[in-house]
Every structure is written in structure tokens, then in C-alpha cells.
mmCIF file of C-alpha atoms in Angstrom:
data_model
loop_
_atom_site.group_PDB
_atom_site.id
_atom_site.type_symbol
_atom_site.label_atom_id
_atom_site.label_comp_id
_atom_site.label_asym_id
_atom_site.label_seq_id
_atom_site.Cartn_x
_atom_site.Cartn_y
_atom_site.Cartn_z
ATOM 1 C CA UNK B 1 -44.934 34.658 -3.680
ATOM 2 C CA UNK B 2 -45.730 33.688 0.007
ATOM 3 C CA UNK B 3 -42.551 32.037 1.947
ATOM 4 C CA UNK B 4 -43.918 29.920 4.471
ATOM 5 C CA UNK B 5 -41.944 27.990 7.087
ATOM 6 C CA UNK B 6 -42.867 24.608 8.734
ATOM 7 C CA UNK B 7 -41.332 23.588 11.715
ATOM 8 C CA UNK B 8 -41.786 21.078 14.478
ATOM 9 C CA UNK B 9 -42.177 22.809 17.630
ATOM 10 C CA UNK B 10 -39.447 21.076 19.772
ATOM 11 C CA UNK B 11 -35.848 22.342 20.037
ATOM 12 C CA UNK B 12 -34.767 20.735 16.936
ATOM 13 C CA UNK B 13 -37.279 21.932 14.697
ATOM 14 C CA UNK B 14 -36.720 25.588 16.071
ATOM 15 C CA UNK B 15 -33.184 25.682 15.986
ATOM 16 C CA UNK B 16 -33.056 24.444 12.827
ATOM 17 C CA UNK B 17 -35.229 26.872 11.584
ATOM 18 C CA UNK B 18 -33.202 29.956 13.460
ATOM 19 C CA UNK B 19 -30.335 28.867 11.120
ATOM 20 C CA UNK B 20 -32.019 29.266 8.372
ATOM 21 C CA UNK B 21 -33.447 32.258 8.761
ATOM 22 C CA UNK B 22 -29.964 33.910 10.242
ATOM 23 C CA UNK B 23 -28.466 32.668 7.052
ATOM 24 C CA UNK B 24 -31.620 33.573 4.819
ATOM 25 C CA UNK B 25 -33.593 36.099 6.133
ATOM 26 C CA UNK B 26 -37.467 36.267 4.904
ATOM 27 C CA UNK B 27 -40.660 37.431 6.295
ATOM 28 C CA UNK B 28 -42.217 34.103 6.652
ATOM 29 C CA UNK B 29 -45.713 32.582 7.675
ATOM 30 C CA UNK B 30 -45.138 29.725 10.640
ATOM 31 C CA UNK B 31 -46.804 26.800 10.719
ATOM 32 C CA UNK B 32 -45.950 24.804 14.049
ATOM 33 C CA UNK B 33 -47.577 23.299 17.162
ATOM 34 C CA UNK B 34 -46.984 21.087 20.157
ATOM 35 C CA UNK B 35 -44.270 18.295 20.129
ATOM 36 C CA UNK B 36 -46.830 15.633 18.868
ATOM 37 C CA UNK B 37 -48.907 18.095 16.065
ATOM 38 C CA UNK B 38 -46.596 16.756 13.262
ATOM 39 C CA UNK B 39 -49.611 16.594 10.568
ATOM 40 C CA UNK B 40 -48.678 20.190 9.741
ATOM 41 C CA UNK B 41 -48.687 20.104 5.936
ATOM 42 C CA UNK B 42 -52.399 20.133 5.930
ATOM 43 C CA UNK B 43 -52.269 23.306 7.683
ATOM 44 C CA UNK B 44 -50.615 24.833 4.561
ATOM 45 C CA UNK B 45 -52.705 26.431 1.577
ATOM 46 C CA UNK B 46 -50.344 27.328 -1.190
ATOM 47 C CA UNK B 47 -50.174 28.550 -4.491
ATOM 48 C CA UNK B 48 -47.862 27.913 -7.379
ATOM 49 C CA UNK B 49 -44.628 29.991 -6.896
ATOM 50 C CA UNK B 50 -45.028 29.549 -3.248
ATOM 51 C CA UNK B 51 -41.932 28.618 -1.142
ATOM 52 C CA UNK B 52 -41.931 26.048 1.778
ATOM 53 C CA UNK B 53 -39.972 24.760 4.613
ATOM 54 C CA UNK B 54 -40.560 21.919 6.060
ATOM 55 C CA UNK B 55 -38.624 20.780 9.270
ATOM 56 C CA UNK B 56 -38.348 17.978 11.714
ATOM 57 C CA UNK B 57 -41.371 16.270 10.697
ATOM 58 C CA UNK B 58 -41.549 13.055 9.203
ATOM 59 C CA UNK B 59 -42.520 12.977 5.406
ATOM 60 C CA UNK B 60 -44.309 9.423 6.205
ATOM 61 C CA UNK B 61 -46.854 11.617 8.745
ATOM 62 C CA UNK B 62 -47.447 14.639 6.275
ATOM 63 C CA UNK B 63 -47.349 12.660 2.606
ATOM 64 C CA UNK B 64 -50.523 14.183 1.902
ATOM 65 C CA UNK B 65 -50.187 17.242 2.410
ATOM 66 C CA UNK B 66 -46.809 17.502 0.673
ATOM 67 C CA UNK B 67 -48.631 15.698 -2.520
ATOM 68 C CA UNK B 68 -51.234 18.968 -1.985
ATOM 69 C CA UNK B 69 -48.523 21.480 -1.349
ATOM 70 C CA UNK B 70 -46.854 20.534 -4.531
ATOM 71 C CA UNK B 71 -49.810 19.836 -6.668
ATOM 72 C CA UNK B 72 -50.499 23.547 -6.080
ATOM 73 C CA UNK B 73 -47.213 24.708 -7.552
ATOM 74 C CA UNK B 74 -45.694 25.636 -4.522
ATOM 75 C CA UNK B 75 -41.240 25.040 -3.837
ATOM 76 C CA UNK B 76 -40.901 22.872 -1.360
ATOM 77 C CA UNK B 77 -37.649 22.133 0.736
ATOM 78 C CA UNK B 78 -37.813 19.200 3.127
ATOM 79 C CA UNK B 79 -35.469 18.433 5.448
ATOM 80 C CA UNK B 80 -35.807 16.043 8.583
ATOM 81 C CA UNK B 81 -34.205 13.189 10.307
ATOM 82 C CA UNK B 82 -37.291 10.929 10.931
ATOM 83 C CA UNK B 83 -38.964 7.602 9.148
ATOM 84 C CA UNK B 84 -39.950 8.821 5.731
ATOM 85 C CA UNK B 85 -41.085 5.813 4.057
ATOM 86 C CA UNK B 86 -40.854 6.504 -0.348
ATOM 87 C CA UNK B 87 -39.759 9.381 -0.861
ATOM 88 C CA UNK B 88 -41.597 10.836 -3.964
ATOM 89 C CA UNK B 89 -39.936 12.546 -6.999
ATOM 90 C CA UNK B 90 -41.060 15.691 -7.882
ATOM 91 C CA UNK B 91 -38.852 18.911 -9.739
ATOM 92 C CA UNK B 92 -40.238 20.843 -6.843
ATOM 93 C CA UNK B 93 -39.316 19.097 -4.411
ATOM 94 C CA UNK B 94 -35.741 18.909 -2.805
ATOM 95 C CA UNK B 95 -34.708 17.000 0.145
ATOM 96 C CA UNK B 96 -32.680 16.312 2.602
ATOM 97 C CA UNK B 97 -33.591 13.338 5.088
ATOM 98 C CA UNK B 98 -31.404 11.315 7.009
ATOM 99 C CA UNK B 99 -32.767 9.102 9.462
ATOM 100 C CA UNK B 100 -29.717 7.761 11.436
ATOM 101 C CA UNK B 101 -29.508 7.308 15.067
ATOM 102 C CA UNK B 102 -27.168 9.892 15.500
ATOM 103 C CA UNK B 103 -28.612 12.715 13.510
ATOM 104 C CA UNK B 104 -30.855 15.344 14.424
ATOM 105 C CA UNK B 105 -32.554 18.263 11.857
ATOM 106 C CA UNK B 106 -30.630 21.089 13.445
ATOM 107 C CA UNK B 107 -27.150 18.945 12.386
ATOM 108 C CA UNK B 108 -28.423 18.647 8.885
ATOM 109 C CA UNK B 109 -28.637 22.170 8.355
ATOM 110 C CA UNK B 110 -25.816 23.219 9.864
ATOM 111 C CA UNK B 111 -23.965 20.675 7.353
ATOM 112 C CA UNK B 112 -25.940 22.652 4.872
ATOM 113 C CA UNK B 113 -24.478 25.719 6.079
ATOM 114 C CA UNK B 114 -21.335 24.977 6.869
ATOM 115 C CA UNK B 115 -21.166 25.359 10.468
ATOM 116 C CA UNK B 116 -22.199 29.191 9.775
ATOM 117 C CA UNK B 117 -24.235 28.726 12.827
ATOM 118 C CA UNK B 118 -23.270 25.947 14.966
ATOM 119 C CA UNK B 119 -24.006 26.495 18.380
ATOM 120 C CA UNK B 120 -27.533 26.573 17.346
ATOM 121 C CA UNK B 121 -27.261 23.152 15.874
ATOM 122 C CA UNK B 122 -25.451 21.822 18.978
ATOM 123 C CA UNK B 123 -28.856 23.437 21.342
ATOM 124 C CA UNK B 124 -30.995 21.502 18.946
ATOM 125 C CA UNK B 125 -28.851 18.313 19.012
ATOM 126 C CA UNK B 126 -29.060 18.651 22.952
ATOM 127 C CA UNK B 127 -32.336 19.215 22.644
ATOM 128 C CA UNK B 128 -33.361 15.980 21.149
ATOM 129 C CA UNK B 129 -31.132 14.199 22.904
ATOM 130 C CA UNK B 130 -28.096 13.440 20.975
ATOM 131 C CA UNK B 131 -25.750 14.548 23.801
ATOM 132 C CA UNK B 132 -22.565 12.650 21.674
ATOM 133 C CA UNK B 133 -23.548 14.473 18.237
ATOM 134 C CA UNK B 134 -23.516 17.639 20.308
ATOM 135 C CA UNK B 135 -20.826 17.560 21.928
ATOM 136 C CA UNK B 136 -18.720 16.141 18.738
ATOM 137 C CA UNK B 137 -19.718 19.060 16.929
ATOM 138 C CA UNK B 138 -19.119 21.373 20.610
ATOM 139 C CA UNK B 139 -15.355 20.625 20.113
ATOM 140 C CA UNK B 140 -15.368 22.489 16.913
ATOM 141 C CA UNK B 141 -16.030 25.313 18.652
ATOM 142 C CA UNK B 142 -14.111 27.961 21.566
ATOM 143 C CA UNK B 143 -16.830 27.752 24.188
ATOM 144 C CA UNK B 144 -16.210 27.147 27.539
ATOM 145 C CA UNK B 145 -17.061 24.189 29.539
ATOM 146 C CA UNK B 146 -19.796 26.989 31.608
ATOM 147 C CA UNK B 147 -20.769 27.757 27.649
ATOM 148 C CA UNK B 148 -21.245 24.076 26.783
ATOM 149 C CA UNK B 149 -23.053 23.983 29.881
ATOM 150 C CA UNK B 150 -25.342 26.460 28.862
ATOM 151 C CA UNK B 151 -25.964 25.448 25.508
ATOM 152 C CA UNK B 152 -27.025 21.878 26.505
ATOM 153 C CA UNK B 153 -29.269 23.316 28.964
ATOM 154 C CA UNK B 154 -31.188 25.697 26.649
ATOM 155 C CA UNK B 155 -31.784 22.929 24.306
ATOM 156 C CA UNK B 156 -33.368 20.641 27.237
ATOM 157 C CA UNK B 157 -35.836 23.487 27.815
ATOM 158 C CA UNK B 158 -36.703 24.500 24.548
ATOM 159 C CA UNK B 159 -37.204 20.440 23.904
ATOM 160 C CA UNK B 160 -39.279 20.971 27.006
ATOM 161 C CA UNK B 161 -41.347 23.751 25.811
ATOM 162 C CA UNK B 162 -42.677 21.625 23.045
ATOM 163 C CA UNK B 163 -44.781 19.030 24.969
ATOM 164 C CA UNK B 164 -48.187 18.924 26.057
ATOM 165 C CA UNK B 165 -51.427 18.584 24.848
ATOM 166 C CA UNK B 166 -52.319 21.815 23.329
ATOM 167 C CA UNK B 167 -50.877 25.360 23.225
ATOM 168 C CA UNK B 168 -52.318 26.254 26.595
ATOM 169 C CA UNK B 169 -49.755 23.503 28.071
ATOM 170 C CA UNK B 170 -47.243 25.325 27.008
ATOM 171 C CA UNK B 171 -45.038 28.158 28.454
ATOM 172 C CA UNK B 172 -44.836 29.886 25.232
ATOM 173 C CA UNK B 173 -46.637 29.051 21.951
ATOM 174 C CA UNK B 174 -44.031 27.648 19.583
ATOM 175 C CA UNK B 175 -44.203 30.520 16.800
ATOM 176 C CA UNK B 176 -43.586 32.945 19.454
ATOM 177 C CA UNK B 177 -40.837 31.337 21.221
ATOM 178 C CA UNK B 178 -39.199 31.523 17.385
ATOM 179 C CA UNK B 179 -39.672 34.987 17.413
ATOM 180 C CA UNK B 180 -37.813 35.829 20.514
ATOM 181 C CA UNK B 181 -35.129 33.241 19.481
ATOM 182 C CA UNK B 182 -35.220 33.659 15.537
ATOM 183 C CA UNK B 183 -32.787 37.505 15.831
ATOM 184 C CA UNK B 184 -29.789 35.808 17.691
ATOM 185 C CA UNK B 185 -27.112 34.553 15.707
ATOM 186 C CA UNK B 186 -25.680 32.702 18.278
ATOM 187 C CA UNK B 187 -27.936 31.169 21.750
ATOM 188 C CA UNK B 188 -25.502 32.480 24.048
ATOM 189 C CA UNK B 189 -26.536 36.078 23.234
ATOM 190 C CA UNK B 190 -30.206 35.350 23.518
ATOM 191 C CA UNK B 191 -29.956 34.053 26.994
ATOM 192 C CA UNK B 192 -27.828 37.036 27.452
ATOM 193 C CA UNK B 193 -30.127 39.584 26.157
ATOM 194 C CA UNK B 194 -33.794 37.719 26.529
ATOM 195 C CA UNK B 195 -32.634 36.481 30.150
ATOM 196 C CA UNK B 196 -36.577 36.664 30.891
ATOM 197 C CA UNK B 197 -37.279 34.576 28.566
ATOM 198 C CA UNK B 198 -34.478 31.453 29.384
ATOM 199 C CA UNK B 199 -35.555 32.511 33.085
ATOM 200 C CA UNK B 200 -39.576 31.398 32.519
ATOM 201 C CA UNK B 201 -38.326 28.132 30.689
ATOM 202 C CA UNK B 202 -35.760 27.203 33.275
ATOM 203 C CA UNK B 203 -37.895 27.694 36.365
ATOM 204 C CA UNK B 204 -41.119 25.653 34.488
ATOM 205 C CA UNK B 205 -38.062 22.508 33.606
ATOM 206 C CA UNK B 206 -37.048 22.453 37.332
ATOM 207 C CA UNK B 207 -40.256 22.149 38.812
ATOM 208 C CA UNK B 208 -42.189 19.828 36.591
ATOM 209 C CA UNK B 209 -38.938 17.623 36.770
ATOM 210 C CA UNK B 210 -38.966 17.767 40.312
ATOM 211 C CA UNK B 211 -42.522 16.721 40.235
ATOM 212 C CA UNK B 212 -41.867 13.649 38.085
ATOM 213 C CA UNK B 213 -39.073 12.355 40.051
ATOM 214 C CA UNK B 214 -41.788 11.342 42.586
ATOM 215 C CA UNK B 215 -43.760 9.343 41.276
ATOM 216 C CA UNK B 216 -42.723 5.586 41.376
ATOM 217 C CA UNK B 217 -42.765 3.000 38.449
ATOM 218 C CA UNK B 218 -45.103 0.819 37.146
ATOM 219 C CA UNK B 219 -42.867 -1.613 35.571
ATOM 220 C CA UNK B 220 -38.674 -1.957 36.295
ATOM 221 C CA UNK B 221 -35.728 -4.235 35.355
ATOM 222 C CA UNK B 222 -32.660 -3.985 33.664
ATOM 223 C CA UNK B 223 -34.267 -4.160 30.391
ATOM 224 C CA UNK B 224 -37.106 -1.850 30.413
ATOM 225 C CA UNK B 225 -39.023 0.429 32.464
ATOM 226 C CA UNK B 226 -42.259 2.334 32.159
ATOM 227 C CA UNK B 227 -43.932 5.230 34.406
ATOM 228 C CA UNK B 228 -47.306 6.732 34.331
ATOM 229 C CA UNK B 229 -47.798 10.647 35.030
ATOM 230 C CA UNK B 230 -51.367 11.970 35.729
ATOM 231 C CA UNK B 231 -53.841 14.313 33.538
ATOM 232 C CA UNK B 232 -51.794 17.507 34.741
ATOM 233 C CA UNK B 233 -50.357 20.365 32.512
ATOM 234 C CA UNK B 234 -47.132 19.821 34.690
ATOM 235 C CA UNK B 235 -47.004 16.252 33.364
ATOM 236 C CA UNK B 236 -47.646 16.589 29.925
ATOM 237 C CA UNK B 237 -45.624 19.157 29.810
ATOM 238 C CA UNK B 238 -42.831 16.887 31.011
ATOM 239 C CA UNK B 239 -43.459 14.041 29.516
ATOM 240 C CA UNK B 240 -40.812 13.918 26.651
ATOM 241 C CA UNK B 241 -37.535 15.568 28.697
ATOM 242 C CA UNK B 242 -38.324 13.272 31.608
ATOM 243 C CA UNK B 243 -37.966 10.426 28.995
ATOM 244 C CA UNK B 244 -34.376 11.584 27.915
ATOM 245 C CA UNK B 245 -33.564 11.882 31.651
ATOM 246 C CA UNK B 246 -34.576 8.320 32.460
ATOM 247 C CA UNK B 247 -32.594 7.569 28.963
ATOM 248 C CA UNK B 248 -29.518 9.652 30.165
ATOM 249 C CA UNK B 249 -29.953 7.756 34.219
ATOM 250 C CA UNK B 250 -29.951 4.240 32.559
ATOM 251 C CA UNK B 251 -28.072 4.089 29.073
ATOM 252 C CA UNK B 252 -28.819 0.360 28.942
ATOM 253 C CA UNK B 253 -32.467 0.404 29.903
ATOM 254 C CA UNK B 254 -36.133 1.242 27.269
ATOM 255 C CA UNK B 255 -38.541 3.691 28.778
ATOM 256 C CA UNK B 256 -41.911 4.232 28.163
ATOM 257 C CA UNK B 257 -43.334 7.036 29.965
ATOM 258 C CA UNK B 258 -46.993 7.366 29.796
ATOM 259 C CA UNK B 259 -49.610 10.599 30.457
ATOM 260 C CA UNK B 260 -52.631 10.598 30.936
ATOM 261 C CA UNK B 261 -55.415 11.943 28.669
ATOM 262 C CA UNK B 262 -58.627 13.840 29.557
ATOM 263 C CA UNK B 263 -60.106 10.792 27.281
ATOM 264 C CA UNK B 264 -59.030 8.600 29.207
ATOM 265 C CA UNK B 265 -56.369 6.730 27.099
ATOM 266 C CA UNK B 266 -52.651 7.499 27.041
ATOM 267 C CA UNK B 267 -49.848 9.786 25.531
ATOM 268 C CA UNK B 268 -46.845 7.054 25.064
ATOM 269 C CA UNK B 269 -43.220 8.634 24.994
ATOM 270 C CA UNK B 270 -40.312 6.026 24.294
ATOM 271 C CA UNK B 271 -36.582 5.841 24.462
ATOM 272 C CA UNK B 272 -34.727 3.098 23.214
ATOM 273 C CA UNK B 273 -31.960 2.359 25.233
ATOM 274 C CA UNK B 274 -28.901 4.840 24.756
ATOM 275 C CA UNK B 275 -26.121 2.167 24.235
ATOM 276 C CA UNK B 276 -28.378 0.302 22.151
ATOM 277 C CA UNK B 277 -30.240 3.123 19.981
ATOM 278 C CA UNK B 278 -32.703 1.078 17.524
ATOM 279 C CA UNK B 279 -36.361 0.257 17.720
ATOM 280 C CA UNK B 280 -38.267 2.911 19.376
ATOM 281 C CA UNK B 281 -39.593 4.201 16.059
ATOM 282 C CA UNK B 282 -40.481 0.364 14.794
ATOM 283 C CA UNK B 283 -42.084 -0.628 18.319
ATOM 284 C CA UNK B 284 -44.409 2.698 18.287
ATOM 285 C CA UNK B 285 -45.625 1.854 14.342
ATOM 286 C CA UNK B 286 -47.194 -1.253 15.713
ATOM 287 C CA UNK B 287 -49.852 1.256 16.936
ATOM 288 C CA UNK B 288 -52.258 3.665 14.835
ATOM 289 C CA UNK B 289 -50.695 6.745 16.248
ATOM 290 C CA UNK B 290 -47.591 5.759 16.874
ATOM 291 C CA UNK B 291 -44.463 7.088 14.717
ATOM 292 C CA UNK B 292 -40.821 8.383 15.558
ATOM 293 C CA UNK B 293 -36.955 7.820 14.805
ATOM 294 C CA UNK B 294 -34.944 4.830 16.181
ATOM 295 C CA UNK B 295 -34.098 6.602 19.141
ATOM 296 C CA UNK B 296 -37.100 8.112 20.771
ATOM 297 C CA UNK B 297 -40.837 7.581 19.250
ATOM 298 C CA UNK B 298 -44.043 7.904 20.631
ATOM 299 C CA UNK B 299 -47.849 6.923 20.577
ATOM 300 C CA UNK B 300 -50.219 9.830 20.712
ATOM 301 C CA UNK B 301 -53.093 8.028 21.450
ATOM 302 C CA UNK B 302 -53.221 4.496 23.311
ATOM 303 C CA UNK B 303 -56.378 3.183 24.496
ATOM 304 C CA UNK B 304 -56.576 2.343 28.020
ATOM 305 C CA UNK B 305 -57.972 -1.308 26.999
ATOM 306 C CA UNK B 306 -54.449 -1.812 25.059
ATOM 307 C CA UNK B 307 -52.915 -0.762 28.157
ATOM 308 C CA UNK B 308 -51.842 -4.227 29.318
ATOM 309 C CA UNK B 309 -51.064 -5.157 25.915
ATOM 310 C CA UNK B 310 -48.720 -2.024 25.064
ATOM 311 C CA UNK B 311 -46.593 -3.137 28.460
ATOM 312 C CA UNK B 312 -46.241 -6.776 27.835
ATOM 313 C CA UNK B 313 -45.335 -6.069 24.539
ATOM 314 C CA UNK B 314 -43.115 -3.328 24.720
ATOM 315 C CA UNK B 315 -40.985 -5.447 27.374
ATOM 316 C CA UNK B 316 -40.847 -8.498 25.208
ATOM 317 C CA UNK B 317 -39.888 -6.006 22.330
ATOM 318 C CA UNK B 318 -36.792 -4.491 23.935
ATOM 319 C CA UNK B 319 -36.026 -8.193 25.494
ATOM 320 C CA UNK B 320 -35.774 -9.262 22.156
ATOM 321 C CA UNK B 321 -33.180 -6.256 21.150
ATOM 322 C CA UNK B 322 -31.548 -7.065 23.887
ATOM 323 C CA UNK B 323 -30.523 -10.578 23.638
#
């Protein structure tokens, strides 16, 4: 029997996984990537009497692959917060999905758990943006407002971590980062004891940020806004925690923040509008590679010919929301 753990390699997907794994300790194969690899069910070869994880990625992207996984024989436990679409019915297969606004992976396994490990749900909560589920679940516990603090900004770097275009974009491959996070029960120890480590992600977040906040926009009102980074490692890099900035900045505003690809098209990152959380995931399905949660969705690959297209209709989308 192989145990095999698949995880989305954001802050969510990691943190929900170090719960796990503090609660249930196994010797586990990873399967992960970048942000945006969320096909990563047909990574996995299993064999009856197999077990799998799957986390933070949506059952709609990977129904294949699950289908495969459990043809096989394997166990498979599924738990995410994105658009799933039919949910199939299988004695293998148990689930937990819950695609609400306000929910994030990390926050559905620590309900699993029963808080045994919360202040790694409220990193990945932070992490993907859900500042109000964090700190809701925050008050439960005696940190400090310096802890809090600390806390939020761990998951904004591990969130960070996860973009870019491949593993070379990356500070630290995804597995690996789990490995140096997966031994702490609690996040405040590992930036404690792996200060290197928090150090490398930290320094990275400032400067690509810094970088960003240059560049001017391409499209701004009070409705929606959109921003175009160049073909750099920096930018892809900070594509997706740049988004939850602008999102944080203007809580009544849609963003779109595009990067440019060495193919010439586009890597779309979108943010509904924080006091009006709905859409993102339905305006990104309009587009072959598009996919998401109401919140924040994205487009892995738009054409540069659509580009025109994708702005005047992602402004007349949110317009609509909006009236």
C-alpha cells in the first residue's frame, strides 16, 4: 500500500496538507507543482489498496484522473474548496468540498480536525486571501497581535511561492518547501527554527512587490482595473499576491492582472471585488483555460488576439455585478 499525497502548491494546499500529516503522520509520495499545475491526478499511477489525498484542486480540472485513480482500486480522499461540477459516487471515494466565498482548504481541515492545528489553517486562509475567515478563526486563539502579524505574513509568502511558470520560477520547489514546513506543529516555531527559510521567502515577496508597484495600468475605474507585468521570473512570480494586494487596496474594485508568456499570449489572474466576492470563477470559464472559485480565478493561457476581447469583456462583466 503506497500513501500518496496531492496538494496544490500554494499556501492553502500546503498548509492543509501540514495538518494532516501533524495529525496523521505517513511516509507519503507528493504530487504538486506551480500555482496553476492543478491537472495533478494524471500525475498519479495507483494500484488497488492505494491511499490518496487530494487537496486544493478542483475536482472539475482533475475528473479524469480521479475516474483513473479509482478505477485502479486506489482510497481516495478529496477535499477542496473550488468549482467541482458532479460530483461522482464511488465507495472509494470520500469528500469534502465546499465552494463558498469564504472558505479556503486549510479551514476545511482544520474543521475536520477540530482546530488540533489552527494556526496552520489561519496561514493558509491568509494565504489565499480570506483575511476575515482568518482572522475569525485568529480570535480563537492566544496569539498576539505581533503573532497574528506573523502568521498572515507567512501565508502571503508561501501563497507567493506558488506562482510562476515552472519550478525554476520558484524560490523553492513546492514538495520541498513541505518538507521544511511539514515537522512544525505550529508556523510560529518554523519561522522560529527555519528562520532561513521565512528569510529567502520574505526578501523574494518584498522585492518582486516593489517591482510591481511600478508599473502603471492599462485599464482603471471604480469598477475594474487590469495591469500587465512583463515575461520576467520576478513577475510571474508575483503575479497572484499582487492580485490580492490590488484586491486588499480597492475592496470595491475587479482586477485582472496579466503576465506575459514566452508564447506570446497571457497568464490572467482575477479578483472579484472583496465587498462583492462572486464571479471571478464564472468570468474565467468563459475561456478554455480558465477555472477558479468565486473569489479569485484565473486563465492560464489567453491568446494575445483575445486580448482586446478578454478586457472589454471582463469590464462589462463586473459592470454588470455591479449594478
Amino acid at each position: 500500500m503506497v500513501v500518496i499525497d496531492v496538494f496544490n502548491g500554494d499556501a492553502d494546499g500546503l498548509c492543509a496538507l501540514v495538518q494532516l500529516r501533524n495529525a496523521n503522520p505517513q511516509d507519503s509520495v507528493l504530487v504538486t507543482g506551480v500555482k496553476r499545475d492543478i491537472n495533478l491526478l494524471d500525475r498519479v499511477t495507483a494500484q488497488a489498496g492505494d491511499q490518496v489525498t487530494v487537496l486544493d484542486v478542483s475536482l472539475d480540472k482533475n475528473r479524469d484522473g480521479l475516474s483513473a485513480v479509482l478505477k485502479a482500486g486506489a482510497e481516495v480522499v478529496y477535499i477542496d474548496h473550488h468549482f467541482a461540477g458532479e460530483i461522482p459516487e464511488h465507495n472509494n471515494l470520500t469528500v469534502n468540498i465546499n465552494p463558498a466565498a469564504d472558505v479556503c482548504t486549510s479551514l476545511l481541515v482544520n474543521g475536520m480536525l477540530k482546530g488540533q492545528f489552527a494556526e496552520w489553517a489561519v496561514v493558509g486562509a491568509f494565504g489565499d486571501n480570506l483575511r476575515n475567515s482568518a482572522m475569525a478563526l485568529a480570535k480563537t486563539l492566544a496569539l498576539s497581535d505581533g503573532e497574528l502579524q506573523q502568521l498572515e505574513n507567512l501565508g502571503i509568502y508561501l501563497n507567493y511561492n506558488g506562482y510562476g511558470a515552472s519550478i525554476d520560477d520558484l524560490h523553492f520547489d513546492p514538495a520541498e518547501l513541505y518538507r521544511r514546513i511539514a515537522s512544525f506543529a505550529s508556523p510560529r516555531q518554523f519561522m522560529k527554527e527555519a528562520a532561513d527559510t521565512f528569510s529567502q521567502l520574505e526578501e523574494g515577496y518584498i522585492n518582486d512587490m516593489r517591482a510591481a508597484s511600478q508599473l502603471p495600468s492599462v485599464h482603471c475605474d471604480q469598477i475594474s482595473a487590469v495591469f500587465i507585468l512583463p515575461d520576467e521570473r520576478w513577475a510571474r512570480r508575483v503575479s497572484g499576491v499582487y492580485s490580492n494586494d490590488l484586491a486588499n487596496d480597492f475592496p470595491d474594485r475587479a482586477h485582472a492582472v496579466l503576465t506575459e508568456k514566452n508564447n506570446g499570449n497571457y497568464l490572467v489572474s482575477i479578483r472579484a471585488p472583496l465587498n462583492n466576492k462572486r464571479g471571478a470563477d464564472e468570468f474565467c470559464r468563459q475561456f478554455p483555460t480558465g477555472g477558479g472559485r468565486a473569489a479569485a480565478a484565473g486563465i492560464n493561457d489567453l491568446p494575445l488576439s483575445c486580448l482586446n476581447d478578454f478586457l472589454e469583456r471582463f469590464q462589462e462583466f463586473f459592470r454588470s455585478l455591479s449594478a
